[in-house]
Tab-separated table of C-alpha atoms in Angstrom:
chain	number	residue	atom	x	y	z
A	1	MET	CA	-4.660	10.244	-15.217
A	2	GLY	CA	-8.069	7.360	-13.637
A	3	LEU	CA	-11.242	6.142	-14.061
A	4	VAL	CA	-14.695	7.255	-12.351
A	5	GLY	CA	-15.695	6.189	-9.160
A	6	CYS	CA	-18.868	7.619	-6.631
A	7	LEU	CA	-20.144	11.159	-7.748
A	8	ALA	CA	-19.533	13.687	-6.113
A	9	VAL	CA	-22.722	13.546	-4.265
A	10	SER	CA	-24.096	12.706	-0.820
A	11	GLY	CA	-26.107	9.524	-0.482
A	12	CYS	CA	-23.664	7.647	-3.255
A	13	SER	CA	-24.623	4.079	-2.399
A	14	GLY	CA	-21.161	2.555	-3.749
A	15	GLY	CA	-23.223	0.198	-6.190
A	16	GLU	CA	-22.144	-0.435	-10.075
A	17	GLU	CA	-24.318	2.445	-11.046
A	18	ALA	CA	-21.603	4.323	-8.977
A	19	SER	CA	-18.870	3.119	-10.864
A	20	ILE	CA	-17.131	3.480	-14.360
A	21	LEU	CA	-18.405	-0.693	-14.296
A	22	GLY	CA	-21.832	0.681	-15.170
A	23	LYS	CA	-21.499	3.119	-17.518
A	24	PRO	CA	-21.492	2.106	-21.602
A	25	THR	CA	-19.176	5.342	-22.212
A	26	LEU	CA	-16.433	6.306	-20.169
A	27	VAL	CA	-15.474	9.946	-20.616
A	28	ALA	CA	-11.239	9.857	-20.212
A	29	GLY	CA	-9.945	13.032	-19.092
A	30	VAL	CA	-6.847	14.126	-21.642
A	31	ARG	CA	-4.636	16.787	-21.799
A	32	PRO	CA	-5.003	18.929	-24.389
A	33	ASP	CA	-1.282	20.746	-24.952
A	34	LEU	CA	0.925	17.956	-24.922
A	35	PRO	CA	1.839	16.323	-28.221
A	36	GLY	CA	2.568	12.371	-28.419
A	37	ILE	CA	1.052	12.140	-24.618
A	38	GLY	CA	-2.224	14.011	-25.550
A	39	PHE	CA	-2.649	16.713	-28.129
A	40	ARG	CA	-6.325	18.422	-29.787
A	41	LEU	CA	-6.313	18.685	-33.658
A	42	ALA	CA	-7.337	21.645	-35.033
A	43	ASP	CA	-10.605	19.086	-36.389
A	44	GLY	CA	-11.519	18.820	-32.339
A	45	ARG	CA	-9.890	14.960	-32.509
A	46	PHE	CA	-7.318	13.728	-29.974
A	47	GLU	CA	-4.064	11.456	-30.906
A	48	GLY	CA	-1.699	11.106	-29.071
A	49	LEU	CA	-0.378	7.988	-26.102
A	50	ASP	CA	-2.803	8.853	-23.615
A	51	VAL	CA	-5.535	8.717	-26.475
A	52	ASP	CA	-4.767	5.095	-27.329
A	53	VAL	CA	-3.948	4.120	-23.871
A	54	SER	CA	-7.607	5.130	-22.945
A	55	ARG	CA	-9.303	3.452	-26.533
A	56	TYR	CA	-7.399	-0.105	-25.233
A	57	LEU	CA	-8.102	0.025	-22.262
A	58	ALA	CA	-11.740	1.259	-22.524
A	59	ASP	CA	-12.079	-2.058	-25.169
A	60	ARG	CA	-11.036	-4.516	-22.544
A	61	MET	CA	-13.791	-3.185	-20.313
A	62	GLY	CA	-16.193	-3.270	-22.864
A	63	LYS	CA	-16.704	0.207	-22.763
A	64	LYS	CA	-16.364	3.012	-25.723
A	65	VAL	CA	-14.372	6.275	-24.800
A	66	ARG	CA	-14.912	9.745	-25.484
A	67	PHE	CA	-12.124	12.227	-24.739
A	68	ALA	CA	-12.849	15.478	-22.672
A	69	PRO	CA	-9.722	18.134	-22.164
A	70	ALA	CA	-7.597	18.196	-18.509
A	71	LEU	CA	-5.371	20.522	-18.139
A	72	ALA	CA	-3.164	20.264	-14.884
A	73	ALA	CA	-4.813	22.976	-13.432
A	74	ASP	CA	-8.096	21.808	-13.984
A	75	ARG	CA	-8.361	17.719	-14.103
A	76	GLU	CA	-9.491	17.504	-10.121
A	77	ARG	CA	-12.397	19.639	-10.567
A	78	LEU	CA	-13.428	17.964	-13.625
A	79	LEU	CA	-13.613	14.535	-11.976
A	80	ARG	CA	-15.388	16.116	-8.753
A	81	ASP	CA	-17.253	17.435	-11.269
A	82	GLY	CA	-18.536	14.114	-13.089
A	83	LYS	CA	-17.127	15.665	-16.822
A	84	VAL	CA	-14.900	12.779	-16.892
A	85	ASP	CA	-14.641	9.693	-15.726
A	86	MET	CA	-10.959	9.096	-15.952
A	87	VAL	CA	-7.920	11.743	-15.817
A	88	LEU	CA	-4.768	10.160	-17.923
A	89	THR	CA	-1.014	11.401	-17.055
A	90	PHE	CA	-1.138	11.888	-13.456
A	91	TRP	CA	2.371	11.263	-11.046
A	92	LEU	CA	1.172	9.186	-7.919
A	93	GLU	CA	1.768	11.302	-5.593
A	94	PRO	CA	0.714	11.532	-2.005
A	95	GLU	CA	-1.129	14.443	-1.334
A	96	TRP	CA	-3.350	13.509	-4.516
A	97	LYS	CA	-4.087	9.790	-3.050
A	98	GLN	CA	-5.326	12.202	0.219
A	99	ARG	CA	-8.072	13.345	-2.244
A	100	LEU	CA	-8.419	11.055	-5.527
A	101	ALA	CA	-7.647	6.950	-6.191
A	102	PHE	CA	-5.527	5.680	-9.057
A	103	ALA	CA	-5.356	2.956	-11.247
A	104	GLY	CA	-2.180	1.843	-12.282
A	105	PRO	CA	0.739	3.244	-12.610
A	106	TYR	CA	0.460	2.620	-16.553
A	107	LEU	CA	3.989	4.153	-17.022
A	108	LEU	CA	7.241	4.458	-15.656
A	109	SER	CA	9.207	6.909	-17.124
A	110	TYR	CA	11.523	9.623	-15.556
A	111	GLN	CA	11.915	13.626	-14.983
A	112	ASP	CA	14.370	14.958	-17.528
A	113	ILE	CA	15.150	18.101	-19.127
A	114	LEU	CA	14.759	19.729	-21.979
A	115	VAL	CA	16.681	22.988	-23.303
A	116	ARG	CA	17.346	24.745	-26.619
A	117	GLU	CA	20.072	22.771	-29.111
A	118	GLY	CA	22.489	25.610	-28.672
A	119	GLU	CA	22.582	25.388	-24.608
A	120	ARG	CA	25.841	22.948	-23.408
A	121	GLY	CA	25.967	24.374	-20.039
A	122	VAL	CA	22.885	22.475	-18.798
A	123	ARG	CA	23.464	18.823	-18.591
A	124	GLY	CA	21.924	17.412	-15.284
A	125	VAL	CA	19.815	18.816	-12.353
A	126	ARG	CA	21.916	20.585	-11.002
A	127	ASP	CA	23.434	22.897	-14.212
A	128	LEU	CA	19.506	24.313	-13.487
A	129	GLU	CA	20.620	26.486	-10.694
A	130	GLY	CA	20.055	29.814	-11.405
A	131	ARG	CA	18.501	29.206	-14.043
A	132	ARG	CA	14.444	29.615	-15.663
A	133	ILE	CA	12.424	26.764	-15.825
A	134	CYS	CA	8.648	26.797	-16.298
A	135	ALA	CA	6.202	25.929	-13.776
A	136	VAL	CA	3.160	24.851	-15.334
A	137	THR	CA	0.361	25.420	-12.852
A	138	GLY	CA	-1.419	22.298	-11.407
A	139	SER	CA	2.245	20.473	-11.844
A	140	GLY	CA	4.249	19.024	-9.240
A	141	ALA	CA	7.400	19.100	-11.808
A	142	ALA	CA	9.602	22.616	-11.047
A	143	GLU	CA	8.660	21.782	-7.172
A	144	ALA	CA	10.726	18.742	-7.193
A	145	VAL	CA	13.500	20.465	-8.557
A	146	THR	CA	13.552	23.503	-6.186
A	147	ARG	CA	11.815	21.591	-2.998
A	148	GLU	CA	12.837	17.815	-3.799
A	149	ARG	CA	16.019	18.423	-5.526
A	150	GLN	CA	17.351	21.356	-3.439
A	151	VAL	CA	18.431	22.869	-6.639
A	152	ALA	CA	17.798	27.230	-6.907
A	153	ALA	CA	16.294	27.203	-9.988
A	154	VAL	CA	13.936	30.107	-10.942
A	155	PRO	CA	10.334	29.281	-11.819
A	156	VAL	CA	8.314	30.883	-14.488
A	157	ALA	CA	4.759	30.491	-14.453
A	158	ALA	CA	2.911	28.808	-17.110
A	159	ARG	CA	-0.775	28.407	-18.003
A	160	SER	CA	0.278	24.860	-20.432
A	161	TYR	CA	3.566	23.285	-22.242
A	162	ASN	CA	2.549	25.148	-24.611
A	163	GLU	CA	3.045	27.755	-23.752
A	164	CYS	CA	6.717	26.076	-22.008
A	165	LEU	CA	7.415	25.610	-25.610
A	166	THR	CA	7.294	28.758	-26.903
A	167	MET	CA	8.872	30.237	-23.762
A	168	LEU	CA	12.203	28.173	-24.522
A	169	GLY	CA	11.899	28.781	-27.985
A	170	ASP	CA	12.373	32.784	-27.872
A	171	GLY	CA	14.633	32.543	-24.852
A	172	ARG	CA	12.631	33.658	-21.965
A	173	ILE	CA	12.968	30.731	-19.882
A	174	ASP	CA	16.165	27.820	-20.275
A	175	ALA	CA	14.817	24.924	-19.643
A	176	ILE	CA	11.593	22.478	-19.354
A	177	THR	CA	11.610	19.931	-16.646
A	178	THR	CA	8.749	17.346	-16.622
A	179	ASN	CA	7.941	13.618	-17.687
A	180	ASP	CA	11.066	12.434	-20.094
A	181	THR	CA	7.914	11.246	-22.178
A	182	ILE	CA	6.455	14.689	-21.995
A	183	LEU	CA	9.328	16.544	-22.769
A	184	ALA	CA	9.704	13.836	-26.085
A	185	GLY	CA	6.583	14.697	-27.562
A	186	LEU	CA	7.046	18.660	-27.341
A	187	LYS	CA	10.852	17.625	-28.964
A	188	THR	CA	8.758	16.261	-31.601
A	189	ARG	CA	6.603	19.417	-32.517
A	190	ARG	CA	10.063	21.349	-33.394
A	191	GLY	CA	12.562	18.902	-34.386
A	192	ASP	CA	16.024	20.315	-34.125
A	193	ALA	CA	15.266	23.444	-31.817
A	194	PHE	CA	15.416	21.688	-28.646
A	195	ARG	CA	17.329	19.159	-27.160
A	196	LEU	CA	16.285	15.946	-25.139
A	197	LEU	CA	18.883	15.565	-22.091
A	198	ASN	CA	18.021	11.620	-21.141
A	199	ALA	CA	19.205	12.781	-17.519
A	200	ARG	CA	17.201	10.778	-15.750
A	201	PHE	CA	16.911	12.191	-12.362
A	202	GLY	CA	13.707	11.058	-10.826
A	203	GLU	CA	11.877	8.125	-11.183
A	204	ARG	CA	7.896	8.849	-11.872
A	205	ARG	CA	4.555	6.422	-11.782
A	206	THR	CA	1.910	7.617	-13.849
A	207	GLY	CA	-0.996	6.513	-12.992
A	208	ILE	CA	-5.115	6.885	-13.902
A	209	ALA	CA	-7.028	9.491	-11.569
A	210	ILE	CA	-10.551	8.261	-10.648
A	211	ARG	CA	-12.847	9.223	-8.165
A	212	LYS	CA	-12.765	7.754	-4.794
A	213	GLY	CA	-15.255	4.814	-3.647
A	214	ASP	CA	-14.774	2.742	-6.705
A	215	PRO	CA	-12.035	-0.073	-6.015
A	216	ASP	CA	-13.716	-2.597	-8.543
A	217	GLY	CA	-13.714	-0.196	-11.846
A	218	CYS	CA	-9.919	0.302	-10.324
A	219	GLU	CA	-9.036	-3.465	-10.384
A	220	ALA	CA	-10.374	-3.813	-14.146
A	221	LEU	CA	-8.193	-0.697	-15.092
A	222	ASN	CA	-5.273	-2.329	-13.769
A	223	LYS	CA	-6.276	-5.618	-15.118
A	224	ALA	CA	-6.690	-4.241	-18.179
A	225	ILE	CA	-2.813	-2.538	-18.188
A	226	THR	CA	-1.603	-5.824	-17.125
A	227	HIS	CA	-2.669	-7.201	-20.666
A	228	MET	CA	-1.632	-4.216	-22.839
A	229	TYR	CA	1.953	-4.622	-21.116
A	230	GLN	CA	1.924	-8.494	-21.398
A	231	ASP	CA	0.291	-8.016	-25.844
A	232	GLY	CA	2.654	-5.858	-26.518
A	233	THR	CA	0.777	-2.858	-26.569
A	234	MET	CA	2.708	-0.790	-24.702
A	235	ALA	CA	5.362	-1.205	-26.356
A	236	LYS	CA	4.058	-0.778	-29.699
A	237	LEU	CA	2.613	2.532	-28.347
A	238	MET	CA	6.334	3.527	-26.871
A	239	ALA	CA	7.383	3.636	-29.951
A	240	LYS	CA	4.686	5.191	-32.407
A	241	TRP	CA	4.946	8.133	-30.513
A	242	PHE	CA	8.420	8.472	-28.817
A	243	GLY	CA	10.662	6.505	-31.243
A	244	THR	CA	12.029	9.450	-33.114
A	245	SER	CA	12.382	11.784	-30.044
A	246	GLY	CA	15.559	10.327	-28.654
A	247	LEU	CA	13.808	8.899	-26.032
A	248	ASP	CA	15.591	5.814	-24.138
A	249	LEU	CA	13.157	2.616	-25.544
A	250	SER	CA	15.838	0.166	-24.784
A	251	ASP	CA	13.325	-1.125	-21.853
A	252	VAL	CA	9.934	-0.292	-21.547
A	253	GLU	CA	9.687	-1.633	-17.716
A	254	VAL	CA	6.027	-3.224	-16.541
A	255	PRO	CA	5.023	-1.276	-13.455
A	256	GLN	CA	4.350	-2.491	-10.627
A	257	PHE	CA	0.397	-1.588	-8.998
A	258	GLU	CA	0.556	-0.012	-5.810
A	259	GLY	CA	-3.147	-1.174	-5.060
A	260	CYS	CA	-6.827	-0.208	-5.840
A	261	LEU	CA	-8.146	1.967	-2.156
């Protein structure tokens, strides 16, 4: 998930030319593999919540926006190499904050579990003990189960959540666990084949990653995020993308910003 600050080269002045504020067009890195969040269509266009959020934020800042694919394993490199100006759907975790700056969060969600529709043995995170869960490269969702929750699940590596969905469908894994919004989007692809548990076992603060050294750009993003909630846009977007997924949308919480560094 963020907008870019100082380019990863020596001698950067930190002025407006090094900030996202000095760019007429922002390049937003969005996931190409997450239906409802960020998904690349056959014709190359992107759609999803993060796409609509990026357009809204850029418009509030007086910018244009274009999109680039950013898988979990690639997103930090894309930011550091200057290929994108911001990356959405980024958990705000201490280890990431050491290397990147973050605006937001723009979304509060919870970690949840997606299983096959016929699965009745998994009702919550503790039921993942001994079961195979998808571990996407670059994502900390599986570790949140095995390390933070101390549940002895069996991680099975995957490059993307599309791959996870295929493995869940053919029985190579027993569950997918990550943000409930990501899982809700995945569920919409296969309809009744999967079931979202609404287990909600850990709050996840999702922000926009940008390069360090651009506090003004970060603050501009935060101001735009505030407007997005105040004018009702975020609630409408959540209903647009996840209204039929089974995700509980009764309370779209307004995030508390963590501050720009």
